[in-house]
Amino acid sequence: MRNFLRLLPVTAILMLNSCGKNEQQGPPPSGPMPFPVSTITTGDVEVFQEFTANIEGQQNVEIRPKVNGFIQKIYVEEGQQVRKGQLLFKLETDAMNQDAAGAKAAVQAAQVEVDRLKPLVERNIISRVQLETAQARLSQAKSAYGSVAATIGYGTITSPVNGVIGSLPYREGSLVSATSPEPLTTVSDAKIVRAYFTMNEKQLLTFSKTFAGATMADKIKNAPPVSLLLVDNTEYNQKGKLTTVNGLIDPTTGTTQFRADFANPEGILRSGSSGVVRLPIIQKDVILVPQGAVFELQGKQIIYVVGQANKVESRVVETNGTKDLNFIVVAGLKAGDVVVTEGASKLTEGAEIVPQNGASSATPANPSDKK
């Protein structure tokens, strides 16, 4: 009993302390929450249209034999740089050499016959017709020999251009002919490479409206230099230039083909590789908003605009691509609107906020300011 009485004051003190703490904490504060906002401005911005491209050398020459024969010797390796006139392949020509020897002997025999008949004609012993017949046979024999000699020459195959050796599908000892399904190799002249890409009808229409010129050739001439993204997502260190466009739209795909040429002094680009051609376009009087300011609801893009009494109202916007971390807004906003730039998904229609002005990331950069 005494112990119980001793504990009463301690218990009372603990209860008082507990009640005091609950009174101090109270309910969580209520009221408008702070949100970062930005005032919309308009300006010019440089954006890029990107197109997947196939890269080819300026010249891709298929090397094919003109005669049938076994590959006797291959003098090059895949990827080797070669010069025009450099020896690439040697085909076996032993059988043709025998034919050439026979043809040469026929020429010699025909020449002997002509030489024998000439003095006889001069003495009027035989008719001139006999000599002319012999001379015709000599010409025929020389032609046959020349044809065989040329055929033998086709067994020595040289490079028609400067370039890089492609794949070598055949090995020494393989029988090849002019009708073989694959060429002996391909020599690619890649000092200048060509990037081929396509535009659909909508992109082609945008291109035509963007660049000045009475003809498509003029528009291509007035188009700015293009860049090339490599497969490792780095930008190639040489700018390219649009050079040609197919005059017709492919009815099966609805696209037309463009070509951009890039210098390749270091041989970084190889024929058969791929990349992404980036065409810069200046869009005038556009609005940029941070991507974090826009959220999707039922398939529509929504942004919150700050109105009277700092209450927000939702606005449906239309975008046309991105620039860095911003959306390009083409409808739904105007200059002077104040938008919530972060945390918009936490708001509801008509909610009151405490605007916090920050650095305006919605101000388009003027491309002319770039140095």
mmCIF file of C-alpha atoms in Angstrom:
data_model
loop_
_atom_site.group_PDB
_atom_site.id
_atom_site.type_symbol
_atom_site.label_atom_id
_atom_site.label_comp_id
_atom_site.label_asym_id
_atom_site.label_seq_id
_atom_site.Cartn_x
_atom_site.Cartn_y
_atom_site.Cartn_z
ATOM 1 C CA MET A 1 0.000 0.000 0.000
ATOM 2 C CA ARG A 2 2.808 2.375 0.852
ATOM 3 C CA ASN A 3 4.550 1.585 -2.455
ATOM 4 C CA PHE A 4 1.350 2.350 -4.358
ATOM 5 C CA LEU A 5 1.003 5.724 -2.643
ATOM 6 C CA ARG A 6 4.612 6.544 -3.512
ATOM 7 C CA LEU A 7 3.918 5.925 -7.245
ATOM 8 C CA LEU A 8 0.876 8.227 -7.473
ATOM 9 C CA PRO A 9 2.804 11.557 -7.727
ATOM 10 C CA VAL A 10 5.111 10.142 -10.458
ATOM 11 C CA THR A 11 2.155 8.904 -12.509
ATOM 12 C CA ALA A 12 0.395 12.239 -12.222
ATOM 13 C CA ILE A 13 3.505 14.110 -13.398
ATOM 14 C CA LEU A 14 3.866 11.832 -16.461
ATOM 15 C CA MET A 15 0.209 12.323 -17.408
ATOM 16 C CA LEU A 16 0.545 16.097 -17.138
ATOM 17 C CA ASN A 17 3.685 16.084 -19.355
ATOM 18 C CA SER A 18 1.922 13.925 -21.963
ATOM 19 C CA CYS A 19 -1.092 16.224 -22.111
ATOM 20 C CA GLY A 20 1.208 19.219 -22.471
ATOM 21 C CA LYS A 21 2.973 17.714 -25.481
ATOM 22 C CA ASN A 22 -0.299 16.888 -27.252
ATOM 23 C CA GLU A 23 -1.505 20.446 -26.755
ATOM 24 C CA GLN A 24 1.770 21.833 -28.185
ATOM 25 C CA GLN A 25 1.685 19.628 -31.372
ATOM 26 C CA GLY A 26 -1.928 20.286 -32.328
ATOM 27 C CA PRO A 27 -3.311 19.720 -35.873
ATOM 28 C CA PRO A 28 -1.024 20.176 -38.905
ATOM 29 C CA PRO A 29 -1.053 23.697 -40.359
ATOM 30 C CA SER A 30 -3.445 24.298 -43.266
ATOM 31 C CA GLY A 31 -3.359 26.908 -46.054
ATOM 32 C CA PRO A 32 -1.862 27.571 -49.498
ATOM 33 C CA MET A 33 1.310 25.643 -50.340
ATOM 34 C CA PRO A 34 4.253 27.193 -52.210
ATOM 35 C CA PHE A 35 4.806 26.126 -55.831
ATOM 36 C CA PRO A 36 7.438 27.344 -58.330
ATOM 37 C CA VAL A 37 5.946 29.337 -61.200
ATOM 38 C CA SER A 38 7.214 30.993 -64.378
ATOM 39 C CA THR A 39 5.891 33.738 -66.658
ATOM 40 C CA ILE A 40 5.499 32.686 -70.287
ATOM 41 C CA THR A 41 7.430 34.566 -72.972
ATOM 42 C CA THR A 42 7.812 33.893 -76.694
ATOM 43 C CA GLY A 43 10.875 33.840 -78.901
ATOM 44 C CA ASP A 44 12.770 32.014 -81.633
ATOM 45 C CA VAL A 45 14.266 28.613 -80.922
ATOM 46 C CA GLU A 46 16.412 26.174 -82.872
ATOM 47 C CA VAL A 47 15.082 22.628 -82.925
ATOM 48 C CA PHE A 48 16.250 19.544 -84.769
ATOM 49 C CA GLN A 49 14.392 17.126 -86.982
ATOM 50 C CA GLU A 50 16.073 13.730 -86.811
ATOM 51 C CA PHE A 51 16.103 11.075 -89.536
ATOM 52 C CA THR A 52 17.623 7.600 -89.462
ATOM 53 C CA ALA A 53 20.161 7.356 -92.288
ATOM 54 C CA ASN A 54 22.091 4.667 -94.154
ATOM 55 C CA ILE A 55 25.667 5.610 -94.975
ATOM 56 C CA GLU A 56 27.366 4.696 -98.233
ATOM 57 C CA GLY A 57 30.677 5.598 -99.795
ATOM 58 C CA GLN A 58 30.803 8.066 -102.660
ATOM 59 C CA GLN A 59 31.625 5.125 -104.902
ATOM 60 C CA ASN A 60 30.827 1.493 -104.144
ATOM 61 C CA VAL A 61 32.299 -0.512 -106.998
ATOM 62 C CA GLU A 62 31.545 -4.231 -107.212
ATOM 63 C CA ILE A 63 34.540 -6.221 -108.440
ATOM 64 C CA ARG A 64 33.399 -9.081 -110.693
ATOM 65 C CA PRO A 65 35.424 -11.345 -112.987
ATOM 66 C CA LYS A 66 34.912 -11.044 -116.742
ATOM 67 C CA VAL A 67 36.033 -14.646 -117.350
ATOM 68 C CA ASN A 68 35.523 -18.001 -115.709
ATOM 69 C CA GLY A 69 38.380 -19.345 -113.645
ATOM 70 C CA PHE A 70 39.773 -20.463 -110.319
ATOM 71 C CA ILE A 71 41.094 -17.810 -107.948
ATOM 72 C CA GLN A 72 44.841 -18.353 -107.983
ATOM 73 C CA LYS A 73 45.860 -15.530 -105.620
ATOM 74 C CA ILE A 74 44.177 -12.892 -103.436
ATOM 75 C CA TYR A 75 46.462 -9.903 -102.856
ATOM 76 C CA VAL A 76 44.355 -7.848 -100.416
ATOM 77 C CA GLU A 77 42.640 -8.160 -97.037
ATOM 78 C CA GLU A 78 39.215 -7.010 -95.887
ATOM 79 C CA GLY A 79 39.256 -3.352 -94.818
ATOM 80 C CA GLN A 80 42.547 -2.637 -96.620
ATOM 81 C CA GLN A 81 43.033 0.753 -98.261
ATOM 82 C CA VAL A 82 43.868 0.335 -101.954
ATOM 83 C CA ARG A 83 44.829 2.630 -104.815
ATOM 84 C CA LYS A 84 43.440 2.795 -108.315
ATOM 85 C CA GLY A 85 45.214 0.191 -110.467
ATOM 86 C CA GLN A 86 46.427 -1.886 -107.495
ATOM 87 C CA LEU A 87 46.408 -5.670 -108.035
ATOM 88 C CA LEU A 88 43.535 -7.397 -106.221
ATOM 89 C CA PHE A 89 43.077 -10.922 -107.657
ATOM 90 C CA LYS A 90 44.764 -13.330 -110.060
ATOM 91 C CA LEU A 91 42.695 -15.991 -111.796
ATOM 92 C CA GLU A 92 44.167 -19.242 -113.133
ATOM 93 C CA THR A 93 44.662 -18.876 -116.934
ATOM 94 C CA ASP A 94 46.712 -21.954 -117.914
ATOM 95 C CA ALA A 95 44.063 -23.240 -120.336
ATOM 96 C CA MET A 96 43.738 -19.785 -121.883
ATOM 97 C CA ASN A 97 47.525 -19.607 -122.256
ATOM 98 C CA GLN A 98 47.381 -22.737 -124.397
ATOM 99 C CA ASP A 99 44.643 -21.178 -126.510
ATOM 100 C CA ALA A 100 46.779 -18.088 -126.877
ATOM 101 C CA ALA A 101 49.744 -20.166 -128.041
ATOM 102 C CA GLY A 102 47.585 -21.829 -130.700
ATOM 103 C CA ALA A 103 46.160 -18.491 -131.828
ATOM 104 C CA LYS A 104 49.641 -17.014 -132.040
ATOM 105 C CA ALA A 105 50.821 -19.942 -134.162
ATOM 106 C CA ALA A 106 47.856 -19.384 -136.500
ATOM 107 C CA VAL A 107 48.901 -15.754 -136.903
ATOM 108 C CA GLN A 108 52.430 -16.790 -137.754
ATOM 109 C CA ALA A 109 51.212 -19.344 -140.316
ATOM 110 C CA ALA A 110 48.909 -16.809 -141.936
ATOM 111 C CA GLN A 111 51.747 -14.295 -142.085
ATOM 112 C CA VAL A 112 54.008 -16.845 -143.788
ATOM 113 C CA GLU A 113 51.310 -17.509 -146.395
ATOM 114 C CA VAL A 114 50.933 -13.793 -147.131
ATOM 115 C CA ASP A 115 54.676 -13.366 -147.410
ATOM 116 C CA ARG A 116 54.859 -16.327 -149.843
ATOM 117 C CA LEU A 117 52.116 -15.036 -152.100
ATOM 118 C CA LYS A 118 53.277 -11.433 -152.416
ATOM 119 C CA PRO A 119 56.174 -12.041 -154.862
ATOM 120 C CA LEU A 120 54.030 -14.424 -156.913
ATOM 121 C CA VAL A 121 51.424 -11.731 -157.360
ATOM 122 C CA GLU A 122 54.088 -9.208 -158.307
ATOM 123 C CA ARG A 123 55.258 -11.562 -161.078
ATOM 124 C CA ASN A 124 51.679 -12.101 -162.182
ATOM 125 C CA ILE A 125 52.051 -15.798 -161.551
ATOM 126 C CA ILE A 126 48.916 -15.968 -159.414
ATOM 127 C CA SER A 127 45.832 -13.852 -159.089
ATOM 128 C CA ARG A 128 45.709 -10.929 -156.599
ATOM 129 C CA VAL A 129 42.523 -12.489 -155.230
ATOM 130 C CA GLN A 130 44.555 -15.269 -153.665
ATOM 131 C CA LEU A 131 46.757 -12.733 -151.872
ATOM 132 C CA GLU A 132 43.759 -10.764 -150.601
ATOM 133 C CA THR A 133 42.219 -13.998 -149.323
ATOM 134 C CA ALA A 134 45.434 -14.791 -147.447
ATOM 135 C CA GLN A 135 45.587 -11.284 -146.015
ATOM 136 C CA ALA A 136 41.972 -11.665 -144.780
ATOM 137 C CA ARG A 137 42.925 -14.913 -143.067
ATOM 138 C CA LEU A 138 45.858 -13.135 -141.418
ATOM 139 C CA SER A 139 43.585 -10.379 -140.089
ATOM 140 C CA GLN A 140 41.178 -12.983 -138.773
ATOM 141 C CA ALA A 141 44.002 -14.854 -137.021
ATOM 142 C CA LYS A 142 45.289 -11.635 -135.436
ATOM 143 C CA SER A 143 41.782 -10.801 -134.188
ATOM 144 C CA ALA A 144 41.415 -14.246 -132.628
ATOM 145 C CA TYR A 145 44.780 -13.930 -130.953
ATOM 146 C CA GLY A 146 43.922 -10.458 -129.623
ATOM 147 C CA SER A 147 40.680 -11.778 -128.175
ATOM 148 C CA VAL A 148 42.454 -14.618 -126.386
ATOM 149 C CA ALA A 149 45.159 -12.264 -125.108
ATOM 150 C CA ALA A 150 42.519 -9.875 -123.760
ATOM 151 C CA THR A 151 40.753 -12.749 -122.050
ATOM 152 C CA ILE A 152 44.013 -13.706 -120.368
ATOM 153 C CA GLY A 153 44.372 -10.116 -119.256
ATOM 154 C CA TYR A 154 40.963 -10.316 -117.566
ATOM 155 C CA GLY A 155 42.473 -12.896 -115.244
ATOM 156 C CA THR A 156 44.486 -10.097 -113.615
ATOM 157 C CA ILE A 157 42.017 -7.965 -111.664
ATOM 158 C CA THR A 158 42.961 -4.507 -110.404
ATOM 159 C CA SER A 159 41.085 -1.825 -108.464
ATOM 160 C CA PRO A 160 39.245 0.706 -110.646
ATOM 161 C CA VAL A 161 39.188 3.372 -107.881
ATOM 162 C CA ASN A 162 40.868 4.420 -104.659
ATOM 163 C CA GLY A 163 39.013 3.044 -101.660
ATOM 164 C CA VAL A 164 38.608 0.400 -98.987
ATOM 165 C CA ILE A 165 38.191 -3.328 -99.605
ATOM 166 C CA GLY A 166 34.896 -4.814 -98.431
ATOM 167 C CA SER A 167 34.189 -8.446 -97.619
ATOM 168 C CA LEU A 168 35.962 -11.286 -99.429
ATOM 169 C CA PRO A 169 33.362 -14.055 -99.823
ATOM 170 C CA TYR A 170 35.611 -16.293 -101.941
ATOM 171 C CA ARG A 171 38.887 -17.966 -101.063
ATOM 172 C CA GLU A 172 41.853 -19.051 -103.164
ATOM 173 C CA GLY A 173 40.870 -22.060 -105.264
ATOM 174 C CA SER A 174 37.231 -21.002 -105.623
ATOM 175 C CA LEU A 175 35.704 -21.176 -109.096
ATOM 176 C CA VAL A 176 34.183 -17.840 -110.085
ATOM 177 C CA SER A 177 32.547 -16.381 -113.170
ATOM 178 C CA ALA A 178 30.818 -13.265 -114.388
ATOM 179 C CA THR A 179 27.496 -14.795 -113.298
ATOM 180 C CA SER A 180 28.569 -15.638 -109.733
ATOM 181 C CA PRO A 181 25.907 -14.508 -107.207
ATOM 182 C CA GLU A 182 28.351 -12.413 -105.186
ATOM 183 C CA PRO A 183 31.122 -10.115 -106.393
ATOM 184 C CA LEU A 184 34.723 -10.900 -105.561
ATOM 185 C CA THR A 185 34.653 -7.840 -103.291
ATOM 186 C CA THR A 186 33.483 -4.232 -103.195
ATOM 187 C CA VAL A 187 35.817 -1.249 -103.238
ATOM 188 C CA SER A 188 34.322 1.725 -101.439
ATOM 189 C CA ASP A 189 35.641 5.234 -101.996
ATOM 190 C CA ALA A 190 34.729 6.818 -98.640
ATOM 191 C CA LYS A 191 36.599 10.149 -98.736
ATOM 192 C CA ILE A 192 33.107 11.591 -98.987
ATOM 193 C CA VAL A 193 30.190 9.558 -97.631
ATOM 194 C CA ARG A 194 26.535 9.869 -98.496
ATOM 195 C CA ALA A 195 23.844 9.612 -95.848
ATOM 196 C CA TYR A 196 20.497 8.560 -97.315
ATOM 197 C CA PHE A 197 17.296 9.194 -95.335
ATOM 198 C CA THR A 198 13.591 9.642 -96.013
ATOM 199 C CA MET A 199 10.924 12.209 -95.165
ATOM 200 C CA ASN A 200 7.217 11.496 -95.069
ATOM 201 C CA GLU A 201 4.743 13.796 -96.793
ATOM 202 C CA LYS A 202 4.126 15.915 -93.687
ATOM 203 C CA GLN A 203 7.842 16.393 -93.036
ATOM 204 C CA LEU A 204 8.422 17.198 -96.709
ATOM 205 C CA LEU A 205 5.688 19.825 -96.576
ATOM 206 C CA THR A 206 7.255 21.382 -93.454
ATOM 207 C CA PHE A 207 10.636 21.389 -95.208
ATOM 208 C CA SER A 208 9.166 23.114 -98.262
ATOM 209 C CA LYS A 209 7.478 25.807 -96.147
ATOM 210 C CA THR A 210 10.528 26.409 -93.946
ATOM 211 C CA PHE A 211 13.228 27.061 -96.516
ATOM 212 C CA ALA A 212 13.100 29.687 -99.254
ATOM 213 C CA GLY A 213 13.327 28.882 -102.927
ATOM 214 C CA ALA A 214 11.214 28.586 -106.050
ATOM 215 C CA THR A 215 12.267 24.967 -106.610
ATOM 216 C CA MET A 216 13.228 22.072 -104.366
ATOM 217 C CA ALA A 217 16.817 22.448 -105.569
ATOM 218 C CA ASP A 218 16.783 26.059 -104.332
ATOM 219 C CA LYS A 219 15.335 25.010 -100.973
ATOM 220 C CA ILE A 220 18.064 22.396 -100.525
ATOM 221 C CA LYS A 221 20.680 25.018 -101.396
ATOM 222 C CA ASN A 222 19.231 27.357 -98.750
ATOM 223 C CA ALA A 223 18.989 24.662 -96.076
ATOM 224 C CA PRO A 224 21.590 24.940 -93.266
ATOM 225 C CA PRO A 225 24.384 22.417 -92.674
ATOM 226 C CA VAL A 226 23.247 19.184 -91.020
ATOM 227 C CA SER A 227 24.925 17.131 -88.314
ATOM 228 C CA LEU A 228 25.269 13.373 -87.897
ATOM 229 C CA LEU A 229 24.800 11.339 -84.724
ATOM 230 C CA LEU A 230 26.880 8.157 -84.709
ATOM 231 C CA VAL A 231 25.787 4.816 -83.276
ATOM 232 C CA ASP A 232 27.438 5.660 -79.925
ATOM 233 C CA ASN A 233 25.204 8.770 -79.745
ATOM 234 C CA THR A 234 28.130 11.151 -80.246
ATOM 235 C CA GLU A 235 28.085 13.853 -82.901
ATOM 236 C CA TYR A 236 30.361 13.408 -85.912
ATOM 237 C CA ASN A 237 33.014 16.118 -86.074
ATOM 238 C CA GLN A 238 32.172 17.176 -89.644
ATOM 239 C CA LYS A 239 29.058 19.048 -90.758
ATOM 240 C CA GLY A 240 27.226 17.804 -93.825
ATOM 241 C CA LYS A 241 25.196 19.420 -96.578
ATOM 242 C CA LEU A 242 21.935 18.363 -98.189
ATOM 243 C CA THR A 243 22.669 17.704 -101.861
ATOM 244 C CA THR A 244 19.796 15.907 -103.578
ATOM 245 C CA VAL A 245 16.192 14.819 -103.120
ATOM 246 C CA ASN A 246 14.149 12.332 -105.068
ATOM 247 C CA GLY A 247 11.585 14.222 -107.123
ATOM 248 C CA LEU A 248 8.837 11.642 -106.514
ATOM 249 C CA ILE A 249 7.082 10.289 -103.428
ATOM 250 C CA ASP A 250 7.061 6.501 -103.182
ATOM 251 C CA PRO A 251 3.344 5.575 -103.256
ATOM 252 C CA THR A 252 3.937 2.392 -101.254
ATOM 253 C CA THR A 253 5.693 4.112 -98.329
ATOM 254 C CA GLY A 254 4.564 7.734 -98.692
ATOM 255 C CA THR A 255 8.149 8.929 -98.373
ATOM 256 C CA THR A 256 10.811 10.555 -100.513
ATOM 257 C CA GLN A 257 14.557 10.109 -100.244
ATOM 258 C CA PHE A 258 17.090 12.811 -99.367
ATOM 259 C CA ARG A 259 20.883 12.680 -99.449
ATOM 260 C CA ALA A 260 23.409 14.522 -97.315
ATOM 261 C CA ASP A 261 27.155 14.438 -98.030
ATOM 262 C CA PHE A 262 29.814 14.422 -95.297
ATOM 263 C CA ALA A 263 33.583 14.714 -95.663
ATOM 264 C CA ASN A 264 35.394 11.709 -94.190
ATOM 265 C CA PRO A 265 39.085 12.680 -94.025
ATOM 266 C CA GLU A 266 39.896 10.382 -91.083
ATOM 267 C CA GLY A 267 37.978 7.391 -92.423
ATOM 268 C CA ILE A 268 35.727 7.218 -89.344
ATOM 269 C CA LEU A 269 32.604 6.579 -91.401
ATOM 270 C CA ARG A 270 32.338 3.297 -93.274
ATOM 271 C CA SER A 271 30.053 2.321 -96.088
ATOM 272 C CA GLY A 272 27.164 0.225 -94.817
ATOM 273 C CA SER A 273 26.992 1.862 -91.379
ATOM 274 C CA SER A 274 24.082 3.889 -90.018
ATOM 275 C CA GLY A 275 23.485 7.128 -88.151
ATOM 276 C CA VAL A 276 20.970 9.894 -87.510
ATOM 277 C CA VAL A 277 20.916 13.048 -89.648
ATOM 278 C CA ARG A 278 19.871 16.142 -87.648
ATOM 279 C CA LEU A 279 18.364 19.031 -89.618
ATOM 280 C CA PRO A 280 18.230 22.338 -87.670
ATOM 281 C CA ILE A 281 15.073 24.407 -88.055
ATOM 282 C CA ILE A 282 14.342 27.835 -86.542
ATOM 283 C CA GLN A 283 10.833 28.047 -85.106
ATOM 284 C CA LYS A 284 9.741 31.639 -84.590
ATOM 285 C CA ASP A 285 7.623 33.067 -81.750
ATOM 286 C CA VAL A 286 7.284 29.792 -79.887
ATOM 287 C CA ILE A 287 6.612 29.057 -76.216
ATOM 288 C CA LEU A 288 8.751 26.720 -74.145
ATOM 289 C CA VAL A 289 7.595 25.204 -70.858
ATOM 290 C CA PRO A 290 9.485 22.737 -68.659
ATOM 291 C CA GLN A 291 8.431 19.157 -69.253
ATOM 292 C CA GLY A 292 7.714 18.848 -65.523
ATOM 293 C CA ALA A 293 4.960 21.456 -65.873
ATOM 294 C CA VAL A 294 2.914 19.274 -68.219
ATOM 295 C CA PHE A 295 1.082 16.106 -67.274
ATOM 296 C CA GLU A 296 -1.270 13.848 -69.188
ATOM 297 C CA LEU A 297 -4.902 13.244 -68.322
ATOM 298 C CA GLN A 298 -7.140 11.080 -70.493
ATOM 299 C CA GLY A 299 -4.789 11.432 -73.421
ATOM 300 C CA LYS A 300 -4.557 15.227 -73.193
ATOM 301 C CA GLN A 301 -1.647 17.375 -72.096
ATOM 302 C CA ILE A 302 -2.559 19.575 -69.133
ATOM 303 C CA ILE A 303 -0.822 22.531 -67.497
ATOM 304 C CA TYR A 304 -1.891 24.673 -64.517
ATOM 305 C CA VAL A 305 -2.118 28.432 -65.027
ATOM 306 C CA VAL A 306 -2.143 30.768 -62.015
ATOM 307 C CA GLY A 307 -5.193 33.053 -62.069
ATOM 308 C CA GLN A 308 -6.779 35.605 -59.761
ATOM 309 C CA ALA A 309 -6.194 35.235 -56.016
ATOM 310 C CA ASN A 310 -3.359 32.818 -56.900
ATOM 311 C CA LYS A 311 -5.848 30.082 -57.726
ATOM 312 C CA VAL A 312 -4.854 27.618 -60.443
ATOM 313 C CA GLU A 313 -6.923 26.529 -63.389
ATOM 314 C CA SER A 314 -6.121 23.663 -65.754
ATOM 315 C CA ARG A 315 -5.424 24.375 -69.397
ATOM 316 C CA VAL A 316 -5.197 21.899 -72.296
ATOM 317 C CA VAL A 317 -2.105 22.570 -74.412
ATOM 318 C CA GLU A 318 -0.737 21.243 -77.687
ATOM 319 C CA THR A 319 2.977 20.582 -78.126
ATOM 320 C CA ASN A 320 5.178 20.121 -81.159
ATOM 321 C CA GLY A 321 8.308 18.327 -80.033
ATOM 322 C CA THR A 322 10.871 19.201 -77.402
ATOM 323 C CA LYS A 323 13.859 21.478 -76.958
ATOM 324 C CA ASP A 324 16.310 20.246 -74.328
ATOM 325 C CA LEU A 325 14.143 19.660 -71.204
ATOM 326 C CA ASN A 326 11.230 21.792 -72.439
ATOM 327 C CA PHE A 327 8.085 21.194 -74.461
ATOM 328 C CA ILE A 328 7.400 23.423 -77.471
ATOM 329 C CA VAL A 329 3.823 24.632 -76.937
ATOM 330 C CA VAL A 330 1.924 25.653 -80.070
ATOM 331 C CA ALA A 331 -1.558 26.126 -78.599
ATOM 332 C CA GLY A 332 -3.174 26.717 -75.197
ATOM 333 C CA LEU A 333 -0.831 29.360 -73.768
ATOM 334 C CA LYS A 334 0.032 32.957 -74.523
ATOM 335 C CA ALA A 335 2.756 35.372 -73.480
ATOM 336 C CA GLY A 336 2.204 36.679 -69.957
ATOM 337 C CA ASP A 337 0.544 33.542 -68.596
ATOM 338 C CA VAL A 338 1.977 32.356 -65.284
ATOM 339 C CA VAL A 339 2.283 28.567 -65.086
ATOM 340 C CA VAL A 340 3.189 26.121 -62.333
ATOM 341 C CA THR A 341 6.493 24.561 -63.357
ATOM 342 C CA GLU A 342 6.821 21.739 -60.798
ATOM 343 C CA GLY A 343 4.458 19.553 -58.822
ATOM 344 C CA ALA A 344 1.459 20.209 -61.070
ATOM 345 C CA SER A 345 0.198 16.639 -60.640
ATOM 346 C CA LYS A 346 -0.361 17.359 -56.910
ATOM 347 C CA LEU A 347 -2.778 20.227 -57.585
ATOM 348 C CA THR A 348 -6.506 20.269 -58.137
ATOM 349 C CA GLU A 349 -8.706 22.683 -60.059
ATOM 350 C CA GLY A 350 -9.119 25.980 -58.191
ATOM 351 C CA ALA A 351 -6.480 25.242 -55.554
ATOM 352 C CA GLU A 352 -4.808 28.303 -54.050
ATOM 353 C CA ILE A 353 -1.003 28.381 -54.042
ATOM 354 C CA VAL A 354 1.820 30.618 -52.947
ATOM 355 C CA PRO A 355 3.696 31.435 -56.211
ATOM 356 C CA GLN A 356 7.467 31.238 -56.017
ATOM 357 C CA ASN A 357 9.105 32.961 -58.937
ATOM 358 C CA GLY A 358 12.336 31.384 -60.122
ATOM 359 C CA ALA A 359 14.633 31.515 -63.122
ATOM 360 C CA SER A 360 12.380 31.400 -66.146
ATOM 361 C CA SER A 361 13.151 28.169 -67.947
ATOM 362 C CA ALA A 362 10.248 28.908 -70.268
ATOM 363 C CA THR A 363 12.118 31.666 -72.117
ATOM 364 C CA PRO A 364 13.217 30.494 -75.584
ATOM 365 C CA ALA A 365 16.835 31.074 -76.440
ATOM 366 C CA ASN A 366 17.446 33.220 -79.488
ATOM 367 C CA PRO A 367 19.594 31.185 -81.939
ATOM 368 C CA SER A 368 21.202 34.411 -83.164
ATOM 369 C CA ASP A 369 22.708 34.856 -79.708
ATOM 370 C CA LYS A 370 24.806 31.726 -80.110
ATOM 371 C CA LYS A 371 28.410 32.248 -80.922
#
